[in-house]
mmCIF file of C-alpha atoms in Angstrom:
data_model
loop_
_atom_site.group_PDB
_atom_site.id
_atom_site.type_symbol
_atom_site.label_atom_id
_atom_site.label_comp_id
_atom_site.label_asym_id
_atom_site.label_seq_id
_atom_site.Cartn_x
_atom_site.Cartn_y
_atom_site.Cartn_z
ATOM 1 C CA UNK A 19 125.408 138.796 -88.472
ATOM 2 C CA UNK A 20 125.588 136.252 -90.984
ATOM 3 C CA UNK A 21 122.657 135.924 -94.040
ATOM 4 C CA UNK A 22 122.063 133.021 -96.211
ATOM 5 C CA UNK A 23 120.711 133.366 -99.701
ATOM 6 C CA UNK A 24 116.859 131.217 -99.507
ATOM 7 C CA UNK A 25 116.993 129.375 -103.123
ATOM 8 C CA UNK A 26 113.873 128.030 -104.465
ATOM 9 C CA UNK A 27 112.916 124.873 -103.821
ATOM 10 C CA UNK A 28 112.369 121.592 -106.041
ATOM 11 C CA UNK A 29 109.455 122.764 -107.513
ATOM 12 C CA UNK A 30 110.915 126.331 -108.507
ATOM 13 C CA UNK A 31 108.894 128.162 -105.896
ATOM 14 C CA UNK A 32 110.750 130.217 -103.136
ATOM 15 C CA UNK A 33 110.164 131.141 -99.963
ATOM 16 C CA UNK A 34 106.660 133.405 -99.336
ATOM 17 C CA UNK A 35 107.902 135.093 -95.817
ATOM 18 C CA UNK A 36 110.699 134.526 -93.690
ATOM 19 C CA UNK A 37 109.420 133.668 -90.455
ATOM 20 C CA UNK A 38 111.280 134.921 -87.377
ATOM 21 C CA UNK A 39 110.466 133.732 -83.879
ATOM 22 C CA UNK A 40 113.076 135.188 -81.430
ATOM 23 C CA UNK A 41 114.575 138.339 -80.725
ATOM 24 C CA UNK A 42 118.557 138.825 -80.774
ATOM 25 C CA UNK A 43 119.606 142.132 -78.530
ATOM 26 C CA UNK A 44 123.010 143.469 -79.021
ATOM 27 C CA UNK A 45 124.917 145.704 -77.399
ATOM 28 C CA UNK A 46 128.145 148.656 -78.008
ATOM 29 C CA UNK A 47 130.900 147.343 -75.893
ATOM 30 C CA UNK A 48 134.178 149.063 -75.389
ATOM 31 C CA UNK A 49 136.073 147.387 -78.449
ATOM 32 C CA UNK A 50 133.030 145.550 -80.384
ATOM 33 C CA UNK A 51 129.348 144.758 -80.640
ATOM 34 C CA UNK A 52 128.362 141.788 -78.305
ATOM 35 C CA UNK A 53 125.047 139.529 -78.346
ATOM 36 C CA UNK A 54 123.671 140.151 -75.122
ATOM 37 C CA UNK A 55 120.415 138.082 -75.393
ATOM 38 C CA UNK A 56 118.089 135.916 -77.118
ATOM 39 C CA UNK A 57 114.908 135.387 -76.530
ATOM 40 C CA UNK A 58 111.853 133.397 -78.208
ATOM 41 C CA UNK A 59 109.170 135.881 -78.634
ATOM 42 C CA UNK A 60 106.267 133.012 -79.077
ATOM 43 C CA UNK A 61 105.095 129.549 -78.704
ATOM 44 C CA UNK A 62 103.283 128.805 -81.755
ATOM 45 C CA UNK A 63 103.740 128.590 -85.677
ATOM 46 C CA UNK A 64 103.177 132.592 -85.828
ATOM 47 C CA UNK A 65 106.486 135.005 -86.754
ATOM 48 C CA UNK A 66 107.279 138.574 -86.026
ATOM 49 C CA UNK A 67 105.024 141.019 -88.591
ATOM 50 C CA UNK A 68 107.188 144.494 -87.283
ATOM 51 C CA UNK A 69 109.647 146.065 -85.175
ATOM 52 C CA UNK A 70 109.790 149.221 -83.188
ATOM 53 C CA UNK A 71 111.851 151.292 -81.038
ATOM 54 C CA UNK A 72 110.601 153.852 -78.952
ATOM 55 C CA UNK A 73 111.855 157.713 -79.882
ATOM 56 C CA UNK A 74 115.149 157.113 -77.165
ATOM 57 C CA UNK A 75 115.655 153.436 -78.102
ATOM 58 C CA UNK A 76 115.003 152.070 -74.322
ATOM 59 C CA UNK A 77 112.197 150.164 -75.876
ATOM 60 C CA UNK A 78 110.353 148.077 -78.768
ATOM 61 C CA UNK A 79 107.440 146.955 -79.344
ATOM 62 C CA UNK A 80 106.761 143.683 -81.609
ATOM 63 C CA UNK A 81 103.992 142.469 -83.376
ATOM 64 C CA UNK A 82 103.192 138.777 -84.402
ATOM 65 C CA UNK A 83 100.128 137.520 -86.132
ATOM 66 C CA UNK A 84 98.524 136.836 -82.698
ATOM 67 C CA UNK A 85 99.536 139.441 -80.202
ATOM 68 C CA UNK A 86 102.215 141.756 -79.516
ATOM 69 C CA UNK A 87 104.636 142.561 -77.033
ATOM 70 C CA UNK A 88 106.594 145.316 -75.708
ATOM 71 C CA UNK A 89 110.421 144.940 -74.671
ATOM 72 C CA UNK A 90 113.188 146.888 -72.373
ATOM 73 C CA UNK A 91 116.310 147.003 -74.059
ATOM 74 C CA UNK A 92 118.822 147.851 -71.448
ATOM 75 C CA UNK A 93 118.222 145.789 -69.373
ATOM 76 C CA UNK A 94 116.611 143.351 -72.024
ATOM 77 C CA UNK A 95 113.449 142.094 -70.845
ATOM 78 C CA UNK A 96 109.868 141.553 -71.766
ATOM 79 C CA UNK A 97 107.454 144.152 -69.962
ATOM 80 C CA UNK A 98 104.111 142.454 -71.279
ATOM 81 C CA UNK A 99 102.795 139.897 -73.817
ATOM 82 C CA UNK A 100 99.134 140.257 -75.256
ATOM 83 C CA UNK A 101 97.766 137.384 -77.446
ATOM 84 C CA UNK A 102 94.785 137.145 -79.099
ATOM 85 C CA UNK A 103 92.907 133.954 -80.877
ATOM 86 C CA UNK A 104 90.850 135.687 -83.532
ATOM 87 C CA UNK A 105 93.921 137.776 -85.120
ATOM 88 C CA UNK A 106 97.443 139.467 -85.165
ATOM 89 C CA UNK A 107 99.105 142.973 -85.826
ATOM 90 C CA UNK A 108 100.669 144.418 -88.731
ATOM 91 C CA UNK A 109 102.059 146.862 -87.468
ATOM 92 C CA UNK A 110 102.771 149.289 -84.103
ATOM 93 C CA UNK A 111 104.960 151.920 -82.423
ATOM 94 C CA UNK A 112 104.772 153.577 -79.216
ATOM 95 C CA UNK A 113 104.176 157.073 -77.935
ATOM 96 C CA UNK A 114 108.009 157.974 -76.257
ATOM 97 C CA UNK A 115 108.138 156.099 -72.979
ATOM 98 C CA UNK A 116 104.372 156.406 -72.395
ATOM 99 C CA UNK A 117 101.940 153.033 -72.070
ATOM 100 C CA UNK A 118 100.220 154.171 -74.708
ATOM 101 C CA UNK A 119 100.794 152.567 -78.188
ATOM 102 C CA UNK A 120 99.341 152.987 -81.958
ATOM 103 C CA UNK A 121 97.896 149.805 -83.352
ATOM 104 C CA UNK A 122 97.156 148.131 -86.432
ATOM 105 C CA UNK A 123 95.488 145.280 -87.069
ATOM 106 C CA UNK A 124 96.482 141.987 -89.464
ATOM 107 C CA UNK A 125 94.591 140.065 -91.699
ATOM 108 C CA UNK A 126 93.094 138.460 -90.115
ATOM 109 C CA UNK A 127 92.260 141.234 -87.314
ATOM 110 C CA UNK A 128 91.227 140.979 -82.962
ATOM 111 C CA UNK A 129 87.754 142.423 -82.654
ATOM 112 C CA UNK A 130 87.630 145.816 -82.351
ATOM 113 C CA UNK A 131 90.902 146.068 -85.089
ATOM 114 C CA UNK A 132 91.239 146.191 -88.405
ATOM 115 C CA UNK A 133 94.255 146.995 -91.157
ATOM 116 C CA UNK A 134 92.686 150.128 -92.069
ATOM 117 C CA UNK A 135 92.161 151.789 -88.549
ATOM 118 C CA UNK A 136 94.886 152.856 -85.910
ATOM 119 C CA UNK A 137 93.797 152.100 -82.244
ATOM 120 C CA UNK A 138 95.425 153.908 -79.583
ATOM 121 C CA UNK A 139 96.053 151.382 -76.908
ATOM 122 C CA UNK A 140 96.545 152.144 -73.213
ATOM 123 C CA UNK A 141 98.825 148.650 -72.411
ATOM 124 C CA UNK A 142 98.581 149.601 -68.248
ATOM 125 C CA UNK A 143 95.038 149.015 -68.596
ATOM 126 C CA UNK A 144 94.692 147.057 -71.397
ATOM 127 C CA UNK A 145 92.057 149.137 -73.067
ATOM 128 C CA UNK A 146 91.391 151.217 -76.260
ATOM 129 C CA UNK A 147 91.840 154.972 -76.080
ATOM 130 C CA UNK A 148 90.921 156.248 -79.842
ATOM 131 C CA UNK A 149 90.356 154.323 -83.153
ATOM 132 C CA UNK A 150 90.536 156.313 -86.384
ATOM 133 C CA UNK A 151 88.944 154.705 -89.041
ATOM 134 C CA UNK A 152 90.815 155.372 -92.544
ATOM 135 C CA UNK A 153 89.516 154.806 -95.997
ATOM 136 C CA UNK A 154 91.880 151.832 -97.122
ATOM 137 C CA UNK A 155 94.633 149.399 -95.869
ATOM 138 C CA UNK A 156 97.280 150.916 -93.570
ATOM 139 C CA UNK A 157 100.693 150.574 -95.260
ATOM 140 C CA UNK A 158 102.729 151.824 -91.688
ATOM 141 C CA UNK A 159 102.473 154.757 -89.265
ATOM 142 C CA UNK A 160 104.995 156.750 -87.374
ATOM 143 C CA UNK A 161 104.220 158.602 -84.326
ATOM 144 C CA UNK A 162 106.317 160.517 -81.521
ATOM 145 C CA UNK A 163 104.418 161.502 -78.209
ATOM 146 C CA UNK A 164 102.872 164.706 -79.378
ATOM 147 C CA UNK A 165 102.022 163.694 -83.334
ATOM 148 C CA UNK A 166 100.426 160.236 -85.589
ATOM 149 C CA UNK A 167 101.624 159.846 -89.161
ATOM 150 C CA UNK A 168 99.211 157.479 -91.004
ATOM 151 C CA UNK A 169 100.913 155.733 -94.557
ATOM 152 C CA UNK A 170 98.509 154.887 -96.735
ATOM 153 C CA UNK A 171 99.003 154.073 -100.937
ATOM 154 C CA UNK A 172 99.822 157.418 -102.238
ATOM 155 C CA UNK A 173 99.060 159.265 -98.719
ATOM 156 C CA UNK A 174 100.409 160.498 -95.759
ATOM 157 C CA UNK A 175 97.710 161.975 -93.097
ATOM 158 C CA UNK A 176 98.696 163.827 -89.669
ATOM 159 C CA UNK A 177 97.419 163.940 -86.325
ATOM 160 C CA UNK A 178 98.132 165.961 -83.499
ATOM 161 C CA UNK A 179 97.998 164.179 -79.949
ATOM 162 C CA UNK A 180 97.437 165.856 -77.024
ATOM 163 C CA UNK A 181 99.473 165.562 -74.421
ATOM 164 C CA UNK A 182 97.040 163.555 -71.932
ATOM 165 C CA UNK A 183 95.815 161.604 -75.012
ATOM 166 C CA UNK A 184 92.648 163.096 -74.479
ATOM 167 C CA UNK A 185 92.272 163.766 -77.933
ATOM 168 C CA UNK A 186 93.423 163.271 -81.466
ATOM 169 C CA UNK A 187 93.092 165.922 -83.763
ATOM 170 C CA UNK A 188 93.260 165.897 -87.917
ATOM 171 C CA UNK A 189 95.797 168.341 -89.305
ATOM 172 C CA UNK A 190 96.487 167.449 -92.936
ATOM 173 C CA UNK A 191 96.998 165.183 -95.856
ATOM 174 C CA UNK A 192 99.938 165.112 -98.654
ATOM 175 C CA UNK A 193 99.597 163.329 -101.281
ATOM 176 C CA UNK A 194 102.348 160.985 -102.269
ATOM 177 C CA UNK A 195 103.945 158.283 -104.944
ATOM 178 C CA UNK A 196 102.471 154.899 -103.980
ATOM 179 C CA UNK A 197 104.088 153.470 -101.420
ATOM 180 C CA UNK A 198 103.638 150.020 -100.216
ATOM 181 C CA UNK A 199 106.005 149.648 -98.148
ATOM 182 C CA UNK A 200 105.079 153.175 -95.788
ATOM 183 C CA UNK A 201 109.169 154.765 -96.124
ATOM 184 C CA UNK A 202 108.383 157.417 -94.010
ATOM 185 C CA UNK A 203 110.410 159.323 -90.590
ATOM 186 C CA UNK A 204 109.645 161.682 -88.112
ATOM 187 C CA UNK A 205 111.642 163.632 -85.684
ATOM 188 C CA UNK A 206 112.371 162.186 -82.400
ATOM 189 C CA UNK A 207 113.386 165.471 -80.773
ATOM 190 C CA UNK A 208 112.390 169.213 -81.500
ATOM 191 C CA UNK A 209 110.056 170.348 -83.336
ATOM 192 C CA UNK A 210 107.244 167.778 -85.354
ATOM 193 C CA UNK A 211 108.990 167.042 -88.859
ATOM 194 C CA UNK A 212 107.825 164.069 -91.324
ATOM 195 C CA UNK A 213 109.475 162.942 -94.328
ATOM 196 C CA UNK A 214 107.823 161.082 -96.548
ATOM 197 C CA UNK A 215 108.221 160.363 -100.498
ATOM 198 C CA UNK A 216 107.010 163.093 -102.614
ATOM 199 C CA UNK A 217 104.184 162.991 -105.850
ATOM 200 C CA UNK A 218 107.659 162.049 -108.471
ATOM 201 C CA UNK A 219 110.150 159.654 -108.483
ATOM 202 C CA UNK A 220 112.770 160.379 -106.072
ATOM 203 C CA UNK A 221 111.615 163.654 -104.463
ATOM 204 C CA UNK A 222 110.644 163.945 -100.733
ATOM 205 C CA UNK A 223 108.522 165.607 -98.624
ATOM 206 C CA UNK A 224 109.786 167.338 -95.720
ATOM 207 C CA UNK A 225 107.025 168.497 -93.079
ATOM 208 C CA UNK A 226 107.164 170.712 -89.855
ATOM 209 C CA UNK A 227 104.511 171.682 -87.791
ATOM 210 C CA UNK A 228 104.355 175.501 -87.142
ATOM 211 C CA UNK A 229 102.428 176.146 -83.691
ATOM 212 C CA UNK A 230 100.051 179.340 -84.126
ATOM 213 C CA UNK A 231 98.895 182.004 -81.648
ATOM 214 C CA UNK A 232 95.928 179.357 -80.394
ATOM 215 C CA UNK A 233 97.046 177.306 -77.962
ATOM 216 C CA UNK A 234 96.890 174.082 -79.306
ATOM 217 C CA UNK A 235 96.897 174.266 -82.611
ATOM 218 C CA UNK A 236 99.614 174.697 -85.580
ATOM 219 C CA UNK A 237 99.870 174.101 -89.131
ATOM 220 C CA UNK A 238 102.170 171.992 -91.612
ATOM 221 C CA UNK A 239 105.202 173.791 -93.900
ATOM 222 C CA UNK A 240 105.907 171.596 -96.732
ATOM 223 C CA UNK A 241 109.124 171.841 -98.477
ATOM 224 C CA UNK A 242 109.755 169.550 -101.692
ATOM 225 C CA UNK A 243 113.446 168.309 -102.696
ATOM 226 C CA UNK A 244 112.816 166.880 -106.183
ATOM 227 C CA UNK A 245 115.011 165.348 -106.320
ATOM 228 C CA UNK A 246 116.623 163.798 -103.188
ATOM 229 C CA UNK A 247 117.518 160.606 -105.283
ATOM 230 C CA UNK A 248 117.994 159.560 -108.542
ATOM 231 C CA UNK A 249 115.519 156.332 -107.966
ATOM 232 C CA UNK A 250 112.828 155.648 -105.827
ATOM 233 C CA UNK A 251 113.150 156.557 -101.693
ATOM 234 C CA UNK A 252 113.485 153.070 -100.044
ATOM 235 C CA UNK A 253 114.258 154.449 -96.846
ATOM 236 C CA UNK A 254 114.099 158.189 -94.676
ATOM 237 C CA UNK A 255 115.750 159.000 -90.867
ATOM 238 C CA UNK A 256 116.217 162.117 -89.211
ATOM 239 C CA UNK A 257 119.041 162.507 -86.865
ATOM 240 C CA UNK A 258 117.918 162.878 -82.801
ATOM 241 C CA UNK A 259 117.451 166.124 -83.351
ATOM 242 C CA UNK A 260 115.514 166.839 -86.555
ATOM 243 C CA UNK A 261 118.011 168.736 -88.489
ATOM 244 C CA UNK A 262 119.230 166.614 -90.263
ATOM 245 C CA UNK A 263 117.695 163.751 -92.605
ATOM 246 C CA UNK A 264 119.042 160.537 -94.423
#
């Protein structure tokens, strides 16, 4: 991949957003890393807002300030493209290899979303499951198919999701440095663990959920490592299986 530097313009002003309108997929070949496709993800003036694999990589999701769209990776392929007139996406990720997907909305928002709610969104049908109305702008989210991490400035709130989707359950809130741009993981495999920035400057909070006698319901162990870095956390991943964290 090759980058070039954006330098201001005539009038000293730079560059607000750099506006991306396709998709480039590569792939691990025997000896080296190939492009295997290209592909324009919209028609109009709008460019991609996120990114998103799925929890085994066999699928993203994209958002754009009118829709979103949700994409195989091997083979690469579209599996469905939703615009909207009134409004775009900040933000989304999916639940594993389910249909169902966590939402947020742009500014401007589609009816029925905003940028401080998550909707859970059944793509099959086309229809909204849940929306969870939080107190101020949604900074990111992470989910996996059994939990919902919400990112807001200076919090991190959990949900537990049942496995039908049926429900969506509040488990807890940590309180956090602000962060704007929602640095945050969560395990893909075993069992639930966030990471999020901690209440100081490069500490971390490290979260698993401990399940308890009653069926369907557990509690959060916190751990602090203050500190995990001497500056501020820019970015968090676990490894596939949780025990391990970047």
């Amino acid at each position: 991949l090759h980058f070039r530097r954006i330098e201001p313009s005539s009038n000293g002003t730079c560059c607000e957003h750099l506006r991306f309108k396709s998709l480039l997929h590569f792939e691990h070949g025997p000896s080296n890393w190939i492009k295997a496709g290209v592909m324009k993800i919209d028609q109009g003036q709008e460019g991609l807002s996120s990114v998103s694999f799925n929890d085994d990589f066999s699928c993203f999701v994209c958002t754009t300030d009118h829709g979103f769209g949700v994409y195989s990776t091997l083979p690469f392929h579209r599996f469905s493209w939703r615009s909207f007139d009134d409004g775009g996406f900040s933000c989304a990720e999916m639940f594993g290899q389910t249909n169902i997907l966590a939402l947020v909305g742009g500014r401007p928002s589609p009816a029925g979303f905003s940028a401080s709610s998550v909707v859970l969104w059944d793509d099959r049908t086309g229809t909204r499951l849940f929306h969870i109305q939080l107190p101020s702008p949604i900074n990111a989210i992470c989910c996996r198919i059994d939990t919902l991490g919400v990112l807001l400035d200076g919090k991190l709130i959990l949900y537990r999701i049942s496995p039908d989707f049926a429900s969506v359950q509040y488990e807890q809130t940590v309180d956090t440095l602000v962060n704007p741009d929602g640095v945050a993981a969560i395990s893909p495999r075993g069992p639930p663990m966030v990471a999020c920035p901690g209440p100081s400057l490069g500490s971390i909070w490290v979260l698993e959920r401990k399940e308890e006698a009653a069926a369907g319901r557990g509690r959060w162990s916190s751990k602090l490592i203050d500190p995990a870095h001497h500056k501020q956390v820019s970015c968090l991943a676990f490894s596939r299986d949780g025990s391990m964290l970047a």
